[in-house]
mmCIF file of C-alpha atoms (C1' of nucleotides) in Angstrom:
data_model
loop_
_atom_site.group_PDB
_atom_site.id
_atom_site.type_symbol
_atom_site.label_atom_id
_atom_site.label_comp_id
_atom_site.label_asym_id
_atom_site.label_seq_id
_atom_site.Cartn_x
_atom_site.Cartn_y
_atom_site.Cartn_z
ATOM 1 C CA MET A 1 152.580 110.374 94.379
ATOM 2 C CA ARG A 2 153.793 109.732 90.907
ATOM 3 C CA ALA A 3 154.698 106.331 92.228
ATOM 4 C CA SER A 4 151.017 105.760 92.955
ATOM 5 C CA GLY A 5 150.006 106.497 89.412
ATOM 6 C CA LEU A 6 148.394 109.800 90.320
ATOM 7 C CA ARG A 7 149.302 112.861 88.344
ATOM 8 C CA PRO A 8 150.785 115.454 90.633
ATOM 9 C CA THR A 9 148.402 118.222 89.685
ATOM 10 C CA ARG A 10 148.489 121.552 91.418
ATOM 11 C CA GLN A 11 145.392 120.710 93.446
ATOM 12 C CA ARG A 12 146.441 117.251 94.503
ATOM 13 C CA VAL A 13 149.857 118.416 95.569
ATOM 14 C CA ALA A 14 148.397 121.274 97.588
ATOM 15 C CA LEU A 15 145.851 119.007 99.276
ATOM 16 C CA ALA A 16 148.487 116.414 100.046
ATOM 17 C CA SER A 17 150.703 118.930 101.757
ATOM 18 C CA LEU A 18 147.813 120.209 103.834
ATOM 19 C CA LEU A 19 146.952 116.661 104.778
ATOM 20 C CA PHE A 20 150.401 115.387 105.554
ATOM 21 C CA GLY A 21 152.152 118.525 106.663
ATOM 22 C CA HIS A 22 150.658 118.638 110.127
ATOM 23 C CA GLY A 23 151.125 115.253 111.688
ATOM 24 C CA ASP A 24 148.436 112.636 112.044
ATOM 25 C CA ARG A 25 144.903 113.844 111.704
ATOM 26 C CA HIS A 26 141.264 112.963 111.252
ATOM 27 C CA ILE A 27 139.596 115.116 108.663
ATOM 28 C CA SER A 28 136.461 115.356 106.558
ATOM 29 C CA ALA A 29 136.130 116.587 102.989
ATOM 30 C CA GLU A 30 134.395 119.738 104.099
ATOM 31 C CA GLU A 31 137.112 120.520 106.621
ATOM 32 C CA LEU A 32 139.891 120.005 104.140
ATOM 33 C CA HIS A 33 138.084 122.188 101.668
ATOM 34 C CA GLU A 34 137.863 125.021 104.189
ATOM 35 C CA GLU A 35 141.461 124.577 105.159
ATOM 36 C CA ALA A 36 142.494 124.837 101.548
ATOM 37 C CA ALA A 37 140.484 128.004 101.132
ATOM 38 C CA ALA A 38 142.088 129.441 104.267
ATOM 39 C CA ALA A 39 145.494 128.589 102.844
ATOM 40 C CA GLY A 40 144.660 130.413 99.652
ATOM 41 C CA VAL A 41 144.418 127.256 97.566
ATOM 42 C CA ARG A 42 141.534 127.350 95.129
ATOM 43 C CA VAL A 43 140.008 123.885 94.819
ATOM 44 C CA SER A 44 136.444 122.825 94.308
ATOM 45 C CA LEU A 45 134.759 120.623 96.839
ATOM 46 C CA ALA A 46 134.271 117.971 94.165
ATOM 47 C CA THR A 47 138.006 117.851 93.628
ATOM 48 C CA VAL A 48 138.588 117.490 97.341
ATOM 49 C CA TYR A 49 136.269 114.496 97.368
ATOM 50 C CA ASN A 50 138.030 113.038 94.362
ATOM 51 C CA ALA A 51 141.445 113.525 95.873
ATOM 52 C CA LEU A 52 140.496 112.049 99.227
ATOM 53 C CA HIS A 53 139.140 108.926 97.609
ATOM 54 C CA GLN A 54 142.072 108.584 95.259
ATOM 55 C CA PHE A 55 144.517 108.976 98.115
ATOM 56 C CA THR A 56 142.580 106.323 99.967
ATOM 57 C CA GLU A 57 142.733 103.935 97.028
ATOM 58 C CA VAL A 58 146.475 104.185 96.836
ATOM 59 C CA GLY A 59 146.860 103.712 100.574
ATOM 60 C CA MET A 60 147.845 107.211 101.609
ATOM 61 C CA LEU A 61 144.688 107.619 103.683
ATOM 62 C CA ARG A 62 142.309 105.389 105.528
ATOM 63 C CA ILE A 63 138.602 105.813 106.078
ATOM 64 C CA LEU A 64 137.670 105.893 109.732
ATOM 65 C CA PRO A 65 135.204 103.279 110.902
ATOM 66 C CA ILE A 66 132.606 105.479 112.505
ATOM 67 C CA GLU A 67 128.923 105.666 111.941
ATOM 68 C CA GLY A 68 127.264 108.920 111.101
ATOM 69 C CA ALA A 69 126.712 111.069 108.090
ATOM 70 C CA LYS A 70 130.181 112.354 107.377
ATOM 71 C CA THR A 71 133.152 110.388 106.195
ATOM 72 C CA TYR A 72 136.360 110.997 108.087
ATOM 73 C CA PHE A 73 139.776 110.181 106.739
ATOM 74 C CA ASP A 74 142.823 109.317 108.790
ATOM 75 C CA THR A 75 146.258 110.388 107.616
ATOM 76 C CA ASN A 76 147.791 107.722 109.793
ATOM 77 C CA THR A 77 147.524 104.431 107.942
ATOM 78 C CA SER A 78 149.690 102.452 110.296
ATOM 79 C CA ASP A 79 148.295 99.980 112.791
ATOM 80 C CA HIS A 80 146.697 101.980 115.522
ATOM 81 C CA HIS A 81 143.263 102.235 117.049
ATOM 82 C CA HIS A 82 140.772 104.739 118.383
ATOM 83 C CA PHE A 83 138.778 105.913 121.317
ATOM 84 C CA PHE A 84 135.379 107.222 120.333
ATOM 85 C CA LEU A 85 133.929 109.780 122.727
ATOM 86 C CA GLU A 86 130.224 109.167 122.451
ATOM 87 C CA ASP A 87 129.215 112.415 124.057
ATOM 88 C CA GLU A 88 131.172 114.587 121.665
ATOM 89 C CA ASN A 89 131.143 112.318 118.649
ATOM 90 C CA ARG A 90 134.884 112.589 118.390
ATOM 91 C CA LEU A 91 137.664 110.122 117.653
ATOM 92 C CA VAL A 92 140.996 110.139 119.428
ATOM 93 C CA ASP A 93 144.007 108.015 118.589
ATOM 94 C CA ILE A 94 144.987 105.328 120.989
ATOM 95 C CA PRO A 95 148.727 105.776 121.262
ATOM 96 C CA GLU A 96 150.617 103.150 119.300
ATOM 97 C CA GLY A 97 151.378 100.521 121.760
ATOM 98 C CA PRO A 98 150.928 96.998 122.730
ATOM 99 C CA VAL A 99 147.238 96.686 121.934
ATOM 100 C CA THR A 100 146.711 93.290 120.421
ATOM 101 C CA VAL A 101 143.852 91.150 119.338
ATOM 102 C CA ALA A 102 144.056 87.499 120.080
ATOM 103 C CA ASN A 103 142.221 84.503 118.740
ATOM 104 C CA LEU A 104 140.831 85.998 115.603
ATOM 105 C CA PRO A 105 139.109 83.322 113.607
ATOM 106 C CA GLU A 106 140.477 82.481 110.180
ATOM 107 C CA PRO A 107 139.092 84.637 107.437
ATOM 108 C CA PRO A 108 136.846 82.781 105.017
ATOM 109 C CA GLU A 109 138.429 81.012 102.055
ATOM 110 C CA GLY A 110 139.895 83.315 99.423
ATOM 111 C CA MET A 111 139.904 86.353 101.664
ATOM 112 C CA GLU A 112 142.730 88.037 103.463
ATOM 113 C CA VAL A 113 142.796 90.567 106.248
ATOM 114 C CA ALA A 114 143.291 94.092 104.949
ATOM 115 C CA HIS A 115 143.497 95.440 108.456
ATOM 116 C CA VAL A 116 141.809 95.424 111.830
ATOM 117 C CA ASP A 117 140.011 98.422 113.242
ATOM 118 C CA ILE A 118 139.361 98.659 116.935
ATOM 119 C CA VAL A 119 137.135 101.368 118.316
ATOM 120 C CA VAL A 120 136.836 101.685 122.063
ATOM 121 C CA ARG A 121 133.645 103.577 122.725
ATOM 122 C CA LEU A 122 133.803 105.767 125.799
ATOM 123 C CA ARG A 123 131.075 107.516 127.713
ATOM 124 C CA PRO A 124 131.168 109.684 130.783
ATOM 125 C CA ARG A 125 131.396 107.513 133.873
ATOM 126 C CA ARG A 126 127.986 106.831 135.298
ATOM 127 C CA PRO A 127 127.494 107.954 138.870
ATOM 128 C CA ARG A 128 126.769 105.002 141.067
ATOM 129 C CA MET B 1 109.914 98.158 126.679
ATOM 130 C CA ARG B 2 107.881 99.861 129.321
ATOM 131 C CA ALA B 3 110.870 99.247 131.538
ATOM 132 C CA SER B 4 112.926 101.427 129.194
ATOM 133 C CA GLY B 5 110.570 104.328 129.553
ATOM 134 C CA LEU B 6 109.219 103.961 126.032
ATOM 135 C CA ARG B 7 105.500 103.889 125.507
ATOM 136 C CA PRO B 8 104.535 100.629 123.874
ATOM 137 C CA THR B 9 102.723 102.115 120.926
ATOM 138 C CA ARG B 10 101.342 99.975 118.171
ATOM 139 C CA GLN B 11 104.162 100.964 115.814
ATOM 140 C CA ARG B 12 106.981 100.461 118.256
ATOM 141 C CA VAL B 13 105.699 97.080 119.297
ATOM 142 C CA ALA B 14 105.340 95.981 115.694
ATOM 143 C CA LEU B 15 108.817 97.187 114.766
ATOM 144 C CA ALA B 16 110.330 95.552 117.805
ATOM 145 C CA SER B 17 108.849 92.214 116.944
ATOM 146 C CA LEU B 18 110.117 92.450 113.393
ATOM 147 C CA LEU B 19 113.550 93.355 114.692
ATOM 148 C CA PHE B 20 113.850 90.790 117.413
ATOM 149 C CA GLY B 21 111.694 88.018 116.084
ATOM 150 C CA HIS B 22 114.199 86.673 113.592
ATOM 151 C CA GLY B 23 117.494 86.195 115.364
ATOM 152 C CA ASP B 24 120.460 88.506 115.143
ATOM 153 C CA ARG B 25 120.493 90.879 112.219
ATOM 154 C CA HIS B 26 121.991 93.932 110.642
ATOM 155 C CA ILE B 27 119.368 96.246 109.269
ATOM 156 C CA SER B 28 118.898 99.770 107.964
ATOM 157 C CA ALA B 29 115.932 102.066 108.451
ATOM 158 C CA GLU B 30 114.875 101.686 104.851
ATOM 159 C CA GLU B 31 115.005 97.906 105.070
ATOM 160 C CA LEU B 32 112.975 97.789 108.234
ATOM 161 C CA HIS B 33 110.443 100.102 106.691
ATOM 162 C CA GLU B 34 110.029 97.814 103.695
ATOM 163 C CA GLU B 35 109.812 94.801 105.914
ATOM 164 C CA ALA B 36 107.079 96.443 107.922
ATOM 165 C CA ALA B 37 105.163 97.253 104.774
ATOM 166 C CA ALA B 38 105.547 93.664 103.590
ATOM 167 C CA ALA B 39 104.221 92.471 106.935
ATOM 168 C CA GLY B 40 101.193 94.705 106.575
ATOM 169 C CA VAL B 41 102.264 97.101 109.291
ATOM 170 C CA ARG B 42 101.620 100.708 108.360
ATOM 171 C CA VAL B 43 104.413 102.900 109.708
ATOM 172 C CA SER B 44 105.990 105.979 108.267
ATOM 173 C CA LEU B 45 109.676 106.049 107.531
ATOM 174 C CA ALA B 46 110.121 108.880 110.018
ATOM 175 C CA THR B 47 108.673 106.700 112.739
ATOM 176 C CA VAL B 48 111.024 103.902 111.805
ATOM 177 C CA TYR B 49 113.965 106.269 112.213
ATOM 178 C CA ASN B 50 112.618 107.474 115.532
ATOM 179 C CA ALA B 51 112.088 103.974 116.814
ATOM 180 C CA LEU B 52 115.516 102.765 115.745
ATOM 181 C CA HIS B 53 117.215 105.622 117.536
ATOM 182 C CA GLN B 54 115.095 105.270 120.624
ATOM 183 C CA PHE B 55 115.776 101.546 120.790
ATOM 184 C CA THR B 56 119.454 102.341 120.457
ATOM 185 C CA GLU B 57 119.336 104.834 123.301
ATOM 186 C CA VAL B 58 117.841 102.318 125.654
ATOM 187 C CA GLY B 59 120.339 99.667 124.648
ATOM 188 C CA MET B 60 118.136 97.361 122.624
ATOM 189 C CA LEU B 61 120.113 98.039 119.444
ATOM 190 C CA ARG B 62 123.617 99.020 118.568
ATOM 191 C CA ILE B 63 124.811 101.113 115.679
ATOM 192 C CA LEU B 64 127.288 99.276 113.491
ATOM 193 C CA PRO B 65 130.699 100.853 113.117
ATOM 194 C CA ILE B 66 130.886 101.149 109.361
ATOM 195 C CA GLU B 67 131.560 104.087 107.189
ATOM 196 C CA GLY B 68 129.268 104.921 104.346
ATOM 197 C CA ALA B 69 126.007 106.653 103.749
ATOM 198 C CA LYS B 70 123.554 104.367 105.470
ATOM 199 C CA THR B 71 123.319 103.612 109.142
ATOM 200 C CA TYR B 72 123.018 99.964 110.046
ATOM 201 C CA PHE B 73 121.695 98.697 113.339
ATOM 202 C CA ASP B 74 122.607 95.448 115.015
ATOM 203 C CA THR B 75 120.012 93.580 117.029
ATOM 204 C CA ASN B 76 122.778 91.746 118.812
ATOM 205 C CA THR B 77 124.116 94.009 121.536
ATOM 206 C CA SER B 78 126.303 91.426 123.195
ATOM 207 C CA ASP B 79 130.071 91.340 122.854
ATOM 208 C CA HIS B 80 130.834 90.166 119.389
ATOM 209 C CA HIS B 81 132.710 91.520 116.404
ATOM 210 C CA HIS B 82 132.540 91.734 112.640
ATOM 211 C CA PHE B 83 134.176 90.922 109.382
ATOM 212 C CA PHE B 84 133.739 93.621 106.790
ATOM 213 C CA LEU B 85 133.871 92.402 103.201
ATOM 214 C CA GLU B 86 135.332 95.352 101.375
ATOM 215 C CA ASP B 87 134.332 94.168 97.956
ATOM 216 C CA GLU B 88 130.663 93.802 98.788
ATOM 217 C CA ASN B 89 130.409 96.405 101.513
ATOM 218 C CA ARG B 90 128.871 93.888 103.817
ATOM 219 C CA LEU B 91 129.286 93.051 107.503
ATOM 220 C CA VAL B 92 129.276 89.523 108.819
ATOM 221 C CA ASP B 93 129.294 88.486 112.448
ATOM 222 C CA ILE B 94 132.412 86.896 113.785
ATOM 223 C CA PRO B 95 131.041 83.944 115.684
ATOM 224 C CA GLU B 96 131.093 84.534 119.435
ATOM 225 C CA GLY B 97 134.299 83.091 120.553
ATOM 226 C CA PRO B 98 137.556 83.664 122.197
ATOM 227 C CA VAL B 99 138.453 86.908 120.428
ATOM 228 C CA THR B 100 140.104 89.127 122.964
ATOM 229 C CA VAL B 101 141.832 92.445 123.041
ATOM 230 C CA ALA B 102 144.852 92.789 125.212
ATOM 231 C CA ASN B 103 146.686 95.764 126.597
ATOM 232 C CA LEU B 104 144.055 98.385 126.077
ATOM 233 C CA PRO B 105 145.194 101.612 127.612
ATOM 234 C CA GLU B 106 143.192 103.080 130.462
ATOM 235 C CA PRO B 107 140.386 105.324 129.347
ATOM 236 C CA PRO B 108 140.903 108.967 130.203
ATOM 237 C CA GLU B 109 139.767 110.220 133.589
ATOM 238 C CA GLY B 110 136.008 110.313 134.092
ATOM 239 C CA MET B 111 135.291 108.051 131.140
ATOM 240 C CA GLU B 112 134.336 104.455 131.031
ATOM 241 C CA VAL B 113 134.280 101.929 128.246
ATOM 242 C CA ALA B 114 130.824 101.526 126.788
ATOM 243 C CA HIS B 115 131.997 98.734 124.554
ATOM 244 C CA VAL B 116 134.683 97.748 122.105
ATOM 245 C CA ASP B 117 134.041 97.341 118.406
ATOM 246 C CA ILE B 118 136.406 95.301 116.320
ATOM 247 C CA VAL B 119 136.068 95.246 112.572
ATOM 248 C CA VAL B 120 138.286 92.908 110.602
ATOM 249 C CA ARG B 121 138.381 94.244 107.073
ATOM 250 C CA LEU B 122 138.686 91.528 104.465
ATOM 251 C CA ARG B 123 139.505 91.742 100.804
ATOM 252 C CA PRO B 124 139.830 89.090 98.155
ATOM 253 C CA ARG B 125 143.228 87.465 98.400
ATOM 254 C CA ARG B 126 145.677 89.115 96.057
ATOM 255 C CA PRO B 127 147.214 86.814 93.511
ATOM 256 C CA ARG B 128 150.935 86.684 94.042
ATOM 257 C "C1'" DA C 1 93.128 116.012 130.073
ATOM 258 C "C1'" DT C 2 97.668 115.934 129.175
ATOM 259 C "C1'" DT C 3 101.611 114.284 127.302
ATOM 260 C "C1'" DT C 4 103.882 111.780 123.867
ATOM 261 C "C1'" DG C 5 104.004 109.645 119.366
ATOM 262 C "C1'" DT C 6 102.897 109.554 114.416
ATOM 263 C "C1'" DG C 7 102.500 110.738 109.435
ATOM 264 C "C1'" DC C 8 103.378 113.560 105.808
ATOM 265 C "C1'" DA C 9 105.856 116.642 103.091
ATOM 266 C "C1'" DA C 10 109.267 119.797 102.835
ATOM 267 C "C1'" DA C 11 113.886 120.883 104.185
ATOM 268 C "C1'" DT C 12 118.773 119.655 105.126
ATOM 269 C "C1'" DC C 13 123.167 117.749 104.537
ATOM 270 C "C1'" DG C 14 126.908 115.079 102.735
ATOM 271 C "C1'" DT C 15 128.293 113.295 98.546
ATOM 272 C "C1'" DT C 16 128.174 112.238 93.535
ATOM 273 C "C1'" DT C 17 127.502 113.187 88.686
ATOM 274 C "C1'" DG C 18 127.373 115.340 83.966
ATOM 275 C "C1'" DC C 19 129.594 118.013 81.150
ATOM 276 C "C1'" DA C 20 132.304 121.789 79.285
ATOM 277 C "C1'" DT C 21 136.796 123.538 79.993
ATOM 278 C "C1'" DC C 22 141.618 123.248 81.340
ATOM 279 C "C1'" DT C 23 146.299 121.070 82.062
ATOM 280 C "C1'" DG C 24 150.191 118.039 82.730
ATOM 281 C "C1'" DA C 25 152.978 114.506 80.334
ATOM 282 C "C1'" DT D 1 148.217 116.237 71.343
ATOM 283 C "C1'" DC D 2 145.074 114.383 74.374
ATOM 284 C "C1'" DA D 3 144.029 111.334 78.251
ATOM 285 C "C1'" DG D 4 143.063 112.599 82.482
ATOM 286 C "C1'" DA D 5 141.618 116.561 85.925
ATOM 287 C "C1'" DT D 6 138.966 120.197 87.447
ATOM 288 C "C1'" DG D 7 134.954 123.304 88.429
ATOM 289 C "C1'" DC D 8 130.413 124.240 88.601
ATOM 290 C "C1'" DA D 9 125.761 123.374 89.264
ATOM 291 C "C1'" DA D 10 122.360 120.226 89.266
ATOM 292 C "C1'" DA D 11 121.020 115.658 90.966
ATOM 293 C "C1'" DC D 12 120.814 112.304 94.691
ATOM 294 C "C1'" DG D 13 120.003 109.576 98.700
ATOM 295 C "C1'" DA D 14 119.767 109.181 103.554
ATOM 296 C "C1'" DT D 15 118.128 111.392 107.408
ATOM 297 C "C1'" DT D 16 115.771 115.133 109.994
ATOM 298 C "C1'" DT D 17 112.317 118.528 110.942
ATOM 299 C "C1'" DG D 18 107.855 121.161 111.491
ATOM 300 C "C1'" DC D 19 103.468 120.813 112.381
ATOM 301 C "C1'" DA D 20 98.580 119.092 112.515
ATOM 302 C "C1'" DC D 21 96.389 115.049 114.015
ATOM 303 C "C1'" DA D 22 95.974 110.679 116.787
ATOM 304 C "C1'" DA D 23 96.707 107.712 120.626
ATOM 305 C "C1'" DA D 24 98.497 106.313 125.238
ATOM 306 C "C1'" DT D 25 98.470 107.187 130.249
#
DNA sequence: ATTTGTGCAAATCGTTTGCATCTGA
DNA sequence: TCAGATGCAAACGATTTGCACAAAT
């Protein structure tokens, strides 16, 4: 964390251990705020927002590519993709594996690929 | 439109022709509302929201998979993907082409793939 | 005639901001 | 010491909602 140029304040350290102490997860600011409260950590919601965005800037988190009001953050920043369950509005990791994208066109001049997000949208199977 | 079970009201018809009369586009509720006003069509913003969601439900529109406050709708519902320019927060179509995804895992039991969204996030090339 | 849609304004919800106060280096 | 963080409450912007009125079948 110090390596990222972020001061290891009490709040940031506490939030980071909540975030990264329980495996990979998808979480919103509100949820993290509640979790902190439940864990007895006193942090304001504004600070949670700040921390989440700062962590994202330094590459510790990634913003999930889903539409909708809330922003969800992913603690897993490695290459992996998601199923989106349309009926429950929920994202599920696609297990790391051999998923590959082929034949991507060249990015425009002066740009480079930061990363590729794939969302496989699922719905209940339609009766025939 | 009648085929979709939506009554062809004056407003819906007007909005549909704005949406689909100018080729493929990415548009927000606010933008469509302004465009309607500019075209002399009187519609309330609430009606624009209603129409956009109804059109989406019947498959005439698709919601774009980007994070952030506003919801953007895509008039192109065919299989195609997007570049996301991180610095300008803008989506650009990847020309229809040979982009393919390989080795997708099977969807869970009882689910089927509605469609696959691929977003290639681009950033300005880092100087070395 | 009945059902469905529309407009308006107020309400909601997630997120951001301004600013005074604290805190880590 | 003091730049950078935090907390609080107010401000904001996008979207939704409630309800009276209008329009489509």
